[in-house]
Coordinates of C-alpha atoms in Angstrom, one line a residue:
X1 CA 1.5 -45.0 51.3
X2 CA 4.3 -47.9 50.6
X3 CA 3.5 -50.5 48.1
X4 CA 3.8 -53.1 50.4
X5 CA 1.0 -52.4 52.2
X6 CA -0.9 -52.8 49.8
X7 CA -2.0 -56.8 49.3
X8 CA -0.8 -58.9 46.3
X9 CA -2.4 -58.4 43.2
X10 CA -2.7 -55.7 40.1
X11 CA -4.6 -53.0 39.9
X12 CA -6.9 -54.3 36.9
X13 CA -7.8 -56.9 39.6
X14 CA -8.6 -54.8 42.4
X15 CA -10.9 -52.5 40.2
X16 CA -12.4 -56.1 38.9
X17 CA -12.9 -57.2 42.4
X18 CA -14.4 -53.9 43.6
X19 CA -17.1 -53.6 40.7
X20 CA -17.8 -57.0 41.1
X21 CA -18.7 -56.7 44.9
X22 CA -20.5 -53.6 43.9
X23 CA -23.2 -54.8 41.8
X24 CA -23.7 -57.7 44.4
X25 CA -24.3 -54.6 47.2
X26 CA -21.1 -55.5 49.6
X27 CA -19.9 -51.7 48.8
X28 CA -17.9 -51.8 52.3
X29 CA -15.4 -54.8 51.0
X30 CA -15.6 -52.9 47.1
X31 CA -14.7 -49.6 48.7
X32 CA -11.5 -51.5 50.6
X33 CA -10.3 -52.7 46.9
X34 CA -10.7 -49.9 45.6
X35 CA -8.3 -48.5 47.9
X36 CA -6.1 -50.7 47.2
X37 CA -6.6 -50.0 43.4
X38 CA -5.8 -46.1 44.3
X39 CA -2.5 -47.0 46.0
X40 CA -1.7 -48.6 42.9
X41 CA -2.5 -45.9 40.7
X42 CA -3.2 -43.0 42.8
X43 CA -5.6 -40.4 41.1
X44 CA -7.4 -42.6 38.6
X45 CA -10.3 -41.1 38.0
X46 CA -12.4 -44.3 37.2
X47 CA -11.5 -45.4 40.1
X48 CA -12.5 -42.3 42.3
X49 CA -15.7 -42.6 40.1
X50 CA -16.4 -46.7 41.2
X51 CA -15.5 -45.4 44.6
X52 CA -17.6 -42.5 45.1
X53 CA -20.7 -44.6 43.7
X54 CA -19.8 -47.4 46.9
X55 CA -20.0 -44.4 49.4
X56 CA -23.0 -42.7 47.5
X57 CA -24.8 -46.5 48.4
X58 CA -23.4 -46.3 52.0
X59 CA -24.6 -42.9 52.7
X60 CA -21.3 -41.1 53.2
X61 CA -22.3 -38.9 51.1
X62 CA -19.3 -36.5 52.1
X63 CA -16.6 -38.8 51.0
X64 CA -18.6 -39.4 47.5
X65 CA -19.2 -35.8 46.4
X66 CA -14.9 -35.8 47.4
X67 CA -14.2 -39.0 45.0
X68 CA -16.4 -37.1 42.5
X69 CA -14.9 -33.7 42.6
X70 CA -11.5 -35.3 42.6
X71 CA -11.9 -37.4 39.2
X72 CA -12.5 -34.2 37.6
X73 CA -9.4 -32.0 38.8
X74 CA -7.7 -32.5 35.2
X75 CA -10.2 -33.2 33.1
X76 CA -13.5 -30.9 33.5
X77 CA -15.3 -32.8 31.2
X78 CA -15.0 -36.2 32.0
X79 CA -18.3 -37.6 31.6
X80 CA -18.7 -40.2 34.5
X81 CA -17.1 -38.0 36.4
X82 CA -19.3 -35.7 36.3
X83 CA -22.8 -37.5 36.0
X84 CA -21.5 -39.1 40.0
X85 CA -21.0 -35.1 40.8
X86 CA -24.8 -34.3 39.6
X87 CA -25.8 -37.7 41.6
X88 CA -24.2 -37.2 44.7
X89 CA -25.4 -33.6 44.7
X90 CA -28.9 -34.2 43.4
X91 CA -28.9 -36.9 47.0
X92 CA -27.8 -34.6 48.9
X93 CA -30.6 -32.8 48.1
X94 CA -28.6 -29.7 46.6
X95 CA -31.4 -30.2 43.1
X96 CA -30.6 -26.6 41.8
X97 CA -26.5 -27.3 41.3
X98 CA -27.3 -30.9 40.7
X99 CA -29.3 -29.6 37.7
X100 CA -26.2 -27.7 36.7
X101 CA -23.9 -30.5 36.2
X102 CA -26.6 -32.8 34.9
X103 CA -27.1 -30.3 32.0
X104 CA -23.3 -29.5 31.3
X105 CA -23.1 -33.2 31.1
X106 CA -25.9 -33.3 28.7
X107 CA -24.1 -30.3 26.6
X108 CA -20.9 -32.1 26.6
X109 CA -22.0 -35.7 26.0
X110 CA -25.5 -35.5 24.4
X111 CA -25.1 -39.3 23.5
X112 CA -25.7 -40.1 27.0
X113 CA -28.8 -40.5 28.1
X114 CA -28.1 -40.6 31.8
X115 CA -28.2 -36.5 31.5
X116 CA -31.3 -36.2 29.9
X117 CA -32.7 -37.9 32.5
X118 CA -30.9 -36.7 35.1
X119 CA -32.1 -32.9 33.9
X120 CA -35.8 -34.0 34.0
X121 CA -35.5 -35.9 37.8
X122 CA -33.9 -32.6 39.0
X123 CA -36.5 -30.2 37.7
X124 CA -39.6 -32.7 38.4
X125 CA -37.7 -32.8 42.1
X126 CA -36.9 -28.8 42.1
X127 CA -41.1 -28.3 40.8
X128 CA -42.0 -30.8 43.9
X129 CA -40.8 -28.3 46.4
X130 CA -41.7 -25.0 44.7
X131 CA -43.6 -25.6 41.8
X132 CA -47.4 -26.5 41.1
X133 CA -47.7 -30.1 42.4
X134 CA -50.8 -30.9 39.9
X135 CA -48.3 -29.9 37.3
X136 CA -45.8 -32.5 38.3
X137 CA -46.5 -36.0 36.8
X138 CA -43.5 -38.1 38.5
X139 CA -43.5 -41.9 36.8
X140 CA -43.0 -44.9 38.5
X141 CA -41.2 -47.0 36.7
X142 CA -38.1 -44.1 36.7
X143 CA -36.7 -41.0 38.6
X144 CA -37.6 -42.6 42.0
X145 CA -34.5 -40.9 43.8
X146 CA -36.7 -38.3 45.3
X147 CA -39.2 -40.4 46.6
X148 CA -36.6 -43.1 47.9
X149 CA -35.3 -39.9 49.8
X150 CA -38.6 -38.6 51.3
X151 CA -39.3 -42.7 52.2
X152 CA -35.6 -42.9 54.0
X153 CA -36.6 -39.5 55.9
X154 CA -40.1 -41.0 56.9
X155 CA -38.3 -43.9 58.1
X156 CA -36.0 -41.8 60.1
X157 CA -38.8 -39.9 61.7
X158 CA -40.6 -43.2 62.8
X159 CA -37.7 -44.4 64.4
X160 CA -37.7 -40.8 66.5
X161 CA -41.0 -40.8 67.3
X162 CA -41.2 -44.4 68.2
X163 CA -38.6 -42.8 71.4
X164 CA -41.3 -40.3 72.6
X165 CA -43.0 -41.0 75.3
X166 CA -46.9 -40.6 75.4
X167 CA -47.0 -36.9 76.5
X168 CA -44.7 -36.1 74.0
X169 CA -46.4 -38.0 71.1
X170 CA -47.7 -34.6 69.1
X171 CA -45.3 -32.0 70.2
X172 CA -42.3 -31.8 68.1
X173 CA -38.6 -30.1 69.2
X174 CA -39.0 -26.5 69.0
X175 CA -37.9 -24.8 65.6
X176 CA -35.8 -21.2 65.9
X177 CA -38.5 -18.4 65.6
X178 CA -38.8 -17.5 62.4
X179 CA -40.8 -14.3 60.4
X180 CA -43.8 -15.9 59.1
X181 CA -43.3 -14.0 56.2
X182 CA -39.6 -15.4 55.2
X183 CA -41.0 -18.9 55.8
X184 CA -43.8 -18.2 53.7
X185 CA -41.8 -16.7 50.8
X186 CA -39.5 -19.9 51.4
X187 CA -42.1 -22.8 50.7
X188 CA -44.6 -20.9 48.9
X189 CA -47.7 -22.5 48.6
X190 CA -46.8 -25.3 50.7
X191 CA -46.6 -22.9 53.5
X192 CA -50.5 -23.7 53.7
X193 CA -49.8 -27.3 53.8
X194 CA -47.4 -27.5 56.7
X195 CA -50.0 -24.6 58.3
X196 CA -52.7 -28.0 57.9
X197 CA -50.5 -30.9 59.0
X198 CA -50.0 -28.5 62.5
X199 CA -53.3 -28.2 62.8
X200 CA -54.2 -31.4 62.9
X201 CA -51.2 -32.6 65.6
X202 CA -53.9 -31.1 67.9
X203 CA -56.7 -33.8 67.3
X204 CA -55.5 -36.4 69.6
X205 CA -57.9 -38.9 68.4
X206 CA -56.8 -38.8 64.4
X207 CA -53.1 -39.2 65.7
X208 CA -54.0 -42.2 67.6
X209 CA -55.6 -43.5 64.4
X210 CA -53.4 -45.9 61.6
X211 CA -54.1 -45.9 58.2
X212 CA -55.0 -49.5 56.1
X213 CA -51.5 -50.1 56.1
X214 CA -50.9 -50.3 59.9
X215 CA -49.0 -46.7 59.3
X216 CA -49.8 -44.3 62.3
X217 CA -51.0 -41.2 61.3
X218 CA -48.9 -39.2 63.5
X219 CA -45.8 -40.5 61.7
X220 CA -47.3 -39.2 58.3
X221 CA -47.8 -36.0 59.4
X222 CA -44.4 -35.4 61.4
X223 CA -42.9 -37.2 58.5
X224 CA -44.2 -34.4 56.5
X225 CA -43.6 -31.3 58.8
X226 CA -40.1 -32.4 59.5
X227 CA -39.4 -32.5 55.8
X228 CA -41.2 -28.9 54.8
X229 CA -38.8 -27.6 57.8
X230 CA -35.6 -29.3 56.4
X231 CA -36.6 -27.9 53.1
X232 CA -37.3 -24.5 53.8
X233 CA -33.7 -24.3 55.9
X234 CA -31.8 -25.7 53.2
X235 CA -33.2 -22.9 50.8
X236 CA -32.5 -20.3 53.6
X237 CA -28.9 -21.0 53.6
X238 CA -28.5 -21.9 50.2
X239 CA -30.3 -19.0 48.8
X240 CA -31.2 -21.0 45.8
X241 CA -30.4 -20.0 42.0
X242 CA -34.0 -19.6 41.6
X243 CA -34.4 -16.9 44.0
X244 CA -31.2 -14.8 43.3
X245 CA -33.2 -11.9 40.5
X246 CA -32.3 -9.0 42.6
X247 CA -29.2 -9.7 43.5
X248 CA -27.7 -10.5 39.9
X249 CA -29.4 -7.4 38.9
X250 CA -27.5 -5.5 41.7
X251 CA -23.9 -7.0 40.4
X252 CA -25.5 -6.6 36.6
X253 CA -25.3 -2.9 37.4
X254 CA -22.0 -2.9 39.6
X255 CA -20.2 -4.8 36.0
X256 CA -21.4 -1.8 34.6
X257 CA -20.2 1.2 36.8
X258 CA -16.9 -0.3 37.0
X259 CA -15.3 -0.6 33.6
X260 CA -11.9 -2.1 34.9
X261 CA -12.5 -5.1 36.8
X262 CA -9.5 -7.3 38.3
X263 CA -9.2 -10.6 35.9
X264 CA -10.1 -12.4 38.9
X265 CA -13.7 -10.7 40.0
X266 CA -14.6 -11.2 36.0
X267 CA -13.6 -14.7 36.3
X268 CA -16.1 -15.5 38.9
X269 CA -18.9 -13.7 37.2
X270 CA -18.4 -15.2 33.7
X271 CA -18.4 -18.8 35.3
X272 CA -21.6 -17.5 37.5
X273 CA -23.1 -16.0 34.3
X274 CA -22.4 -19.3 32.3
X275 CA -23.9 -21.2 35.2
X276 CA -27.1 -19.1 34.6
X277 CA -27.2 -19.4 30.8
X278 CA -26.7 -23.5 31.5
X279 CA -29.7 -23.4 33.9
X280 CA -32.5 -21.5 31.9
X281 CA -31.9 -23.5 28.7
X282 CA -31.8 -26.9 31.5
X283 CA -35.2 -25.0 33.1
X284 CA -36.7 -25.0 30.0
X285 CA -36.2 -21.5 28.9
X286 CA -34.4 -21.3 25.9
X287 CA -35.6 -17.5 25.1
X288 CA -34.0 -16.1 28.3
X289 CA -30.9 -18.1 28.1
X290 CA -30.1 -17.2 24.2
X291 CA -31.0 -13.3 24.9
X292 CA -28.3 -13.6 28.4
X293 CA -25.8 -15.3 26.1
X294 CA -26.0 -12.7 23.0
X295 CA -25.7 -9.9 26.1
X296 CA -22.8 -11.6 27.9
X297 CA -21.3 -11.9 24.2
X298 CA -21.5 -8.4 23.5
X299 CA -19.7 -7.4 26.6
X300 CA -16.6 -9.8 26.5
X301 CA -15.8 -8.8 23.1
X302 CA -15.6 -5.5 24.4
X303 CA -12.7 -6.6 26.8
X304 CA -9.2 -7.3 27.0
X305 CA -7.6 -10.8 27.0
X306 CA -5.6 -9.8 29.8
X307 CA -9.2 -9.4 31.5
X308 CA -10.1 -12.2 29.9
X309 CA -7.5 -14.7 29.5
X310 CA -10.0 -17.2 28.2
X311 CA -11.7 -15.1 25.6
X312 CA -11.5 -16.8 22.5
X313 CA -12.7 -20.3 24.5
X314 CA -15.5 -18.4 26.0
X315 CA -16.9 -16.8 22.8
X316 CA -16.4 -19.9 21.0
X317 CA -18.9 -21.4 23.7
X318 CA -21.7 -18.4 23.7
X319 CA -21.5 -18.9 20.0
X320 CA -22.5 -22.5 21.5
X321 CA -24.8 -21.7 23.7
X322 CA -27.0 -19.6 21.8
X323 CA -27.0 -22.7 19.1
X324 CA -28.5 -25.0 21.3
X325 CA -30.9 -22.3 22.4
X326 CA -32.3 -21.6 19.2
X327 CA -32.5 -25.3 18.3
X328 CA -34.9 -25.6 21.3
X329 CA -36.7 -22.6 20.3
X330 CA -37.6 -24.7 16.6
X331 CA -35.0 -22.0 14.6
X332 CA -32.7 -24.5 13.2
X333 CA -31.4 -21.9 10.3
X334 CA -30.2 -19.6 12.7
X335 CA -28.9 -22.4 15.0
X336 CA -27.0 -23.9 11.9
X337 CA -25.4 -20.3 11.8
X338 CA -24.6 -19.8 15.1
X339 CA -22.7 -23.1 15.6
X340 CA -21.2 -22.0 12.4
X341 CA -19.8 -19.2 13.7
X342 CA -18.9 -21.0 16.5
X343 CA -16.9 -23.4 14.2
X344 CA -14.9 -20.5 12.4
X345 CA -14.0 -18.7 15.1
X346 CA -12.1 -22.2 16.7
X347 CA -10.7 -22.7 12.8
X348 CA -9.1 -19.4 12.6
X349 CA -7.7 -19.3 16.6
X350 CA -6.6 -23.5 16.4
X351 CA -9.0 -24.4 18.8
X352 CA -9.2 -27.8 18.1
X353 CA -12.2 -29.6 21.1
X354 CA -13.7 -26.2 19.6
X355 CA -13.9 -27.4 16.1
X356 CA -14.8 -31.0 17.1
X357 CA -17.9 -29.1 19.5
X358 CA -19.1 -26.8 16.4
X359 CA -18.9 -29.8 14.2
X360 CA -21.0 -32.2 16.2
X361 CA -23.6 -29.6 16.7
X362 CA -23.6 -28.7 13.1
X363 CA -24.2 -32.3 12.4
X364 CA -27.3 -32.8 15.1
X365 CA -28.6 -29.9 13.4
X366 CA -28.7 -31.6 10.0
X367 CA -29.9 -34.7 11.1
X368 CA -32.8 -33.1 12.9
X369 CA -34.2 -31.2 9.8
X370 CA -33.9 -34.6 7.6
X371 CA -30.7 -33.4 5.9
X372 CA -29.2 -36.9 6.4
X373 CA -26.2 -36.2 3.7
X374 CA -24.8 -32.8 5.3
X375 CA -25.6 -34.7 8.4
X376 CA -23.2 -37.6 7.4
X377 CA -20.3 -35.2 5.6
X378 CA -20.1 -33.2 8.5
X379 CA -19.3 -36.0 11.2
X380 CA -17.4 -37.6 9.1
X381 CA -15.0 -34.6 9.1
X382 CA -15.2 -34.7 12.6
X383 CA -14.5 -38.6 13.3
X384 CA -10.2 -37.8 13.1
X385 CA -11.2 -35.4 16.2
X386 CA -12.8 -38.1 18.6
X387 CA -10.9 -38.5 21.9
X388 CA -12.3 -41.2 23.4
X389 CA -14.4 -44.5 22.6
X390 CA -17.4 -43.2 24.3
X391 CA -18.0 -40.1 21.8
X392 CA -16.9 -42.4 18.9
X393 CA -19.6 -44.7 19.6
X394 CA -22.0 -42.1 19.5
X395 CA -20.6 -40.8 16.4
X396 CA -20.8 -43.7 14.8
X397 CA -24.3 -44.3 16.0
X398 CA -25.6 -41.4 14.9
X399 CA -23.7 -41.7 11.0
X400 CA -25.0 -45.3 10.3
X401 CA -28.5 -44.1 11.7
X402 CA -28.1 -41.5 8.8
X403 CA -27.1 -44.0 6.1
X404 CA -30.4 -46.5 7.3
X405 CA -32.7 -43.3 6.7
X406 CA -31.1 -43.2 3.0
X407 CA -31.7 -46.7 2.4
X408 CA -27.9 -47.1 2.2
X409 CA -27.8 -50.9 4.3
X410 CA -24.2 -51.6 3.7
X411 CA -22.8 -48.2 4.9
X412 CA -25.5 -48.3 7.8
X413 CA -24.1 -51.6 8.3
X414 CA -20.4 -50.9 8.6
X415 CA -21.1 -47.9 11.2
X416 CA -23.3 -50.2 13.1
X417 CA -20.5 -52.2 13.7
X418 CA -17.8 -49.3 14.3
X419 CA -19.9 -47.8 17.0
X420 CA -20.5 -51.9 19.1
X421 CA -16.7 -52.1 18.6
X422 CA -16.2 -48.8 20.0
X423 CA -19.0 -49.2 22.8
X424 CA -16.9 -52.9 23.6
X425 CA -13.6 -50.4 24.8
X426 CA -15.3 -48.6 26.7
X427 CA -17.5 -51.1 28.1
X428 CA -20.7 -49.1 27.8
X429 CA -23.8 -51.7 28.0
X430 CA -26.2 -49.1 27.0
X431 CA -24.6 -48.6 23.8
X432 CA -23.7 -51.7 23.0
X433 CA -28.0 -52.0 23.1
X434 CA -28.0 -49.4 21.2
X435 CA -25.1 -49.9 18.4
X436 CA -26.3 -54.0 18.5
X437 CA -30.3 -53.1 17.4
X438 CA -28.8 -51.0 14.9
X439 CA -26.9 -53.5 13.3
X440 CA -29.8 -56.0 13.6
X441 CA -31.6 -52.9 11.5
X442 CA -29.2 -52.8 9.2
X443 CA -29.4 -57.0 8.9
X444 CA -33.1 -56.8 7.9
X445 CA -33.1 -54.4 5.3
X446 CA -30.4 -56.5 3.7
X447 CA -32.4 -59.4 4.3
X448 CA -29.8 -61.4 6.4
X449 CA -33.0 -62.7 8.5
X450 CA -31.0 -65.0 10.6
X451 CA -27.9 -62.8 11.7
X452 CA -30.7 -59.9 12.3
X453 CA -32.7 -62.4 15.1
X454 CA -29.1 -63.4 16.5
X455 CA -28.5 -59.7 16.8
X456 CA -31.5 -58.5 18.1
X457 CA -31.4 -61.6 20.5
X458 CA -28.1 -59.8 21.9
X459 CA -29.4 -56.5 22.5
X460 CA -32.6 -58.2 24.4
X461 CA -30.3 -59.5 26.9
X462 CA -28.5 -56.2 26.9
X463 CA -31.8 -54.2 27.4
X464 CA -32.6 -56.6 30.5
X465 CA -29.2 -56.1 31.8
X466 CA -29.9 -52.2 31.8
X467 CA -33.1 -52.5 33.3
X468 CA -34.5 -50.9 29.9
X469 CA -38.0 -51.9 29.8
X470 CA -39.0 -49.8 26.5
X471 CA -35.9 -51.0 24.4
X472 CA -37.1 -54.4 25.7
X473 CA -40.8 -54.1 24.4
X474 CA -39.7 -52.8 20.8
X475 CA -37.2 -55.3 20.4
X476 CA -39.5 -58.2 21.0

């Protein structure tokens, strides 16, 4: 579009104006500046990011999961890009590939705790609709996406129902005849439930009853039924991750007859297989996901790089992979080795996001068996190799946290400081909580009482203005 249709201003102001109106909830009139703020710079991907969180809130879901997808076309691992990706998915209701990017967010950007989070909504959400229900424990005071979904849904019901006449009042639109058996393999044990909540349509005289709430008790129960049937047709088409065994054994064994795949069909499988690996350590099974990574590691070092055009990348990334997998399993010795493996092999092939991956790993490793020093040494190597603000911050961080647990103040001090600077570019407010309290840490143990209150005073305000209630609590 020409320039001068767009109206007078930059396009700092624009993206100003739009976040602005965001966070006051007019996401129509944000949505129109950032437009504006596109034709300006077309492509931006925080941009496409603020946008895609306006239509997320306005239910276009559609033109979100777009903005998403499209601030990620030249940079995979762009963090916010791809936390609104996992978002937009995980409200679509699409949990099993939302959990996919939330945990290649979290292995990317493990400062962030927005993936962390994200990972455990997802499989509390995924465990909801397949899972045990008295094994899911889902808190109040976080992770309500979900239930704000099944609420919406209820809503929408009541609003059809409230449209049926009398006679119609407990017979719902007839579903496509399905095997009881495939419907019963697609919800499991919930199958029973939505088996009950038929049954009791037929007694007119509990439908006609509300509950202390003034809630009818027929719009419970088709509230309920209409969801189980939504459910159980998204995981018919889908054909979820989870229920895919069989047929990954199936291409397992076709990989296996046929020795000379085209580059293209091996392409598809490693990023299916890496998928896979990325799921069981998200699903909490570390064991499988190590033992499929050492197999898929085996096999690519038996190909070609004109199979694999990506080799060296990929086995840097098992190498990786089967790091943070024996980290969760409580091995750190051999997940010290494996990320050092990981760190030679992008030394000796000039891999340098490789090095800067294998180093930060190396580093968690330390710090999470107490070897502070090694911990510090390490990062320190890998500062020169930081990219943007927001890993520097958490780099930062995470060295003056090691100097406060030596009892070195000063040094603690001077990375507190690094990592608020860096959290003030990129205008992070949850690290600036974060780099401010350990600052004010710092402050006390060098017994500047005053500047430690005035600091700690800050990251208060910054814990209210993130809605984080247990950074709050500690800090008073």
């Amino acid at each position: 579009m020409a320039a001068a249709e767009v109206p007078p201003g930059t396009f700092s102001s624009f993206m100003s104006e739009g976040t602005q109106l965001g966070r006051r909830g007019e996401h129509d009139k944000a949505v129109s500046c950032f437009n504006h703020a596109l034709k300006l710079r077309a492509g931006d991907k925080d941009c496409l990011v603020a946008r895609s969180k306006c239509y997320l809130k306005l239910g276009d879901v559609e033109n979100a999961l777009k903005d998403a997808e499209a601030s990620l076309q030249h940079d995979k691992t762009f963090s916010k890009g791809l936390y609104q990706k996992a978002e937009t998915l995980y409200t679509m209701g699409d949990f099993e590939f939302a959990l996919v990017f939330y945990h290649r967010g979290h292995r990317l950007h493990p400062e962030l705790l927005q993936f962390r989070l994200g990972i455990e909504k997802c499989q509390e959400a995924i465990l909801n609709c397949i899972g045990s229900p008295s094994s899911v424990k889902l808190e109040s005071k976080e992770d309500l996406c979900f239930v704000s979904r099944q609420a919406e849904s209820k809503k929408a019901n009541q609003k059809l129902q409230s449209k049926l006449t009398k006679e119609q009042k407990w017979t719902r639109k007839q579903q496509p005849v399905r095997n009881p058996k495939i419907e019963r393999q697609l919800l499991g044990e919930f199958y029973a439930d939505k088996a009950y909540l038929e049954k009791l349509l037929k007694d007119k005289d509990l439908m006609e009853s509300s509950t202390k709430q003034g809630i009818k008790v027929v719009d419970l129960v088709l509230g309920g039924i209409s969801y189980l049937d939504t459910r159980s047709e998204f995981w018919r088409q889908q054909q979820p991750i989870y229920a895919r065994v069989r047929e990954r054994k199936l291409r397992q064994q076709r990989w296996i007859r046929d020795k000379k795949q085209k580059p293209a069909e091996i392409g598809r499988y490693l990023a299916k297989t890496m998928e896979d690996i990325d799921m069981l350590l998200a699903g909490g099974s570390p064991e499988e996901s190590c033992k499929k990574a050492e197999r898929v590691l085996k096999k690519i070092q038996g190909w070609s790089e004109e199979e694999v055009p990506n080799k060296k990348e990929l086995i840097g990334s098992l190498h990786s992979c089967i790091g943070d997998a024996q980290l969760e399993m409580g091995r750190p010795a051999a997940a010290l080795q494996s990320h050092g493996r990981d760190l030679e092999f992008a030394r000796q092939n000039h891999l340098p996001d490789a090095a800067s991956r294998a180093l930060g790993n190396i580093g968690r490793v330390y710090a999470r068996t107490g070897q502070f020093q090694r911990a510090i040494d390490t990062w320190e190597e890998k500062i020169p190799m930081t990219k943007s603000s927001l890993e520097k911050t958490w780099l930062f961080h995470e060295i003056g946290r090691c100097y406060l647990e030596l009892n070195k103040a000063e040094a603690a001090q001077n990375y507190g400081q690094k990592s608020l600077q860096a959290a003030d570019e990129e205008g992070d407010a949850e690290w600036q909580l974060h780099a401010t309290v350990l600052v004010a840490e710092t402050q006390v143990k060098l017994k500047d009482y005053w500047s430690a209150i005035l600091n700690f005073e800050r990251a208060l305000e910054k814990a209210k203005l993130v809605h984080n209630e247990a950074a709050r609590k500690a800090i008073v």
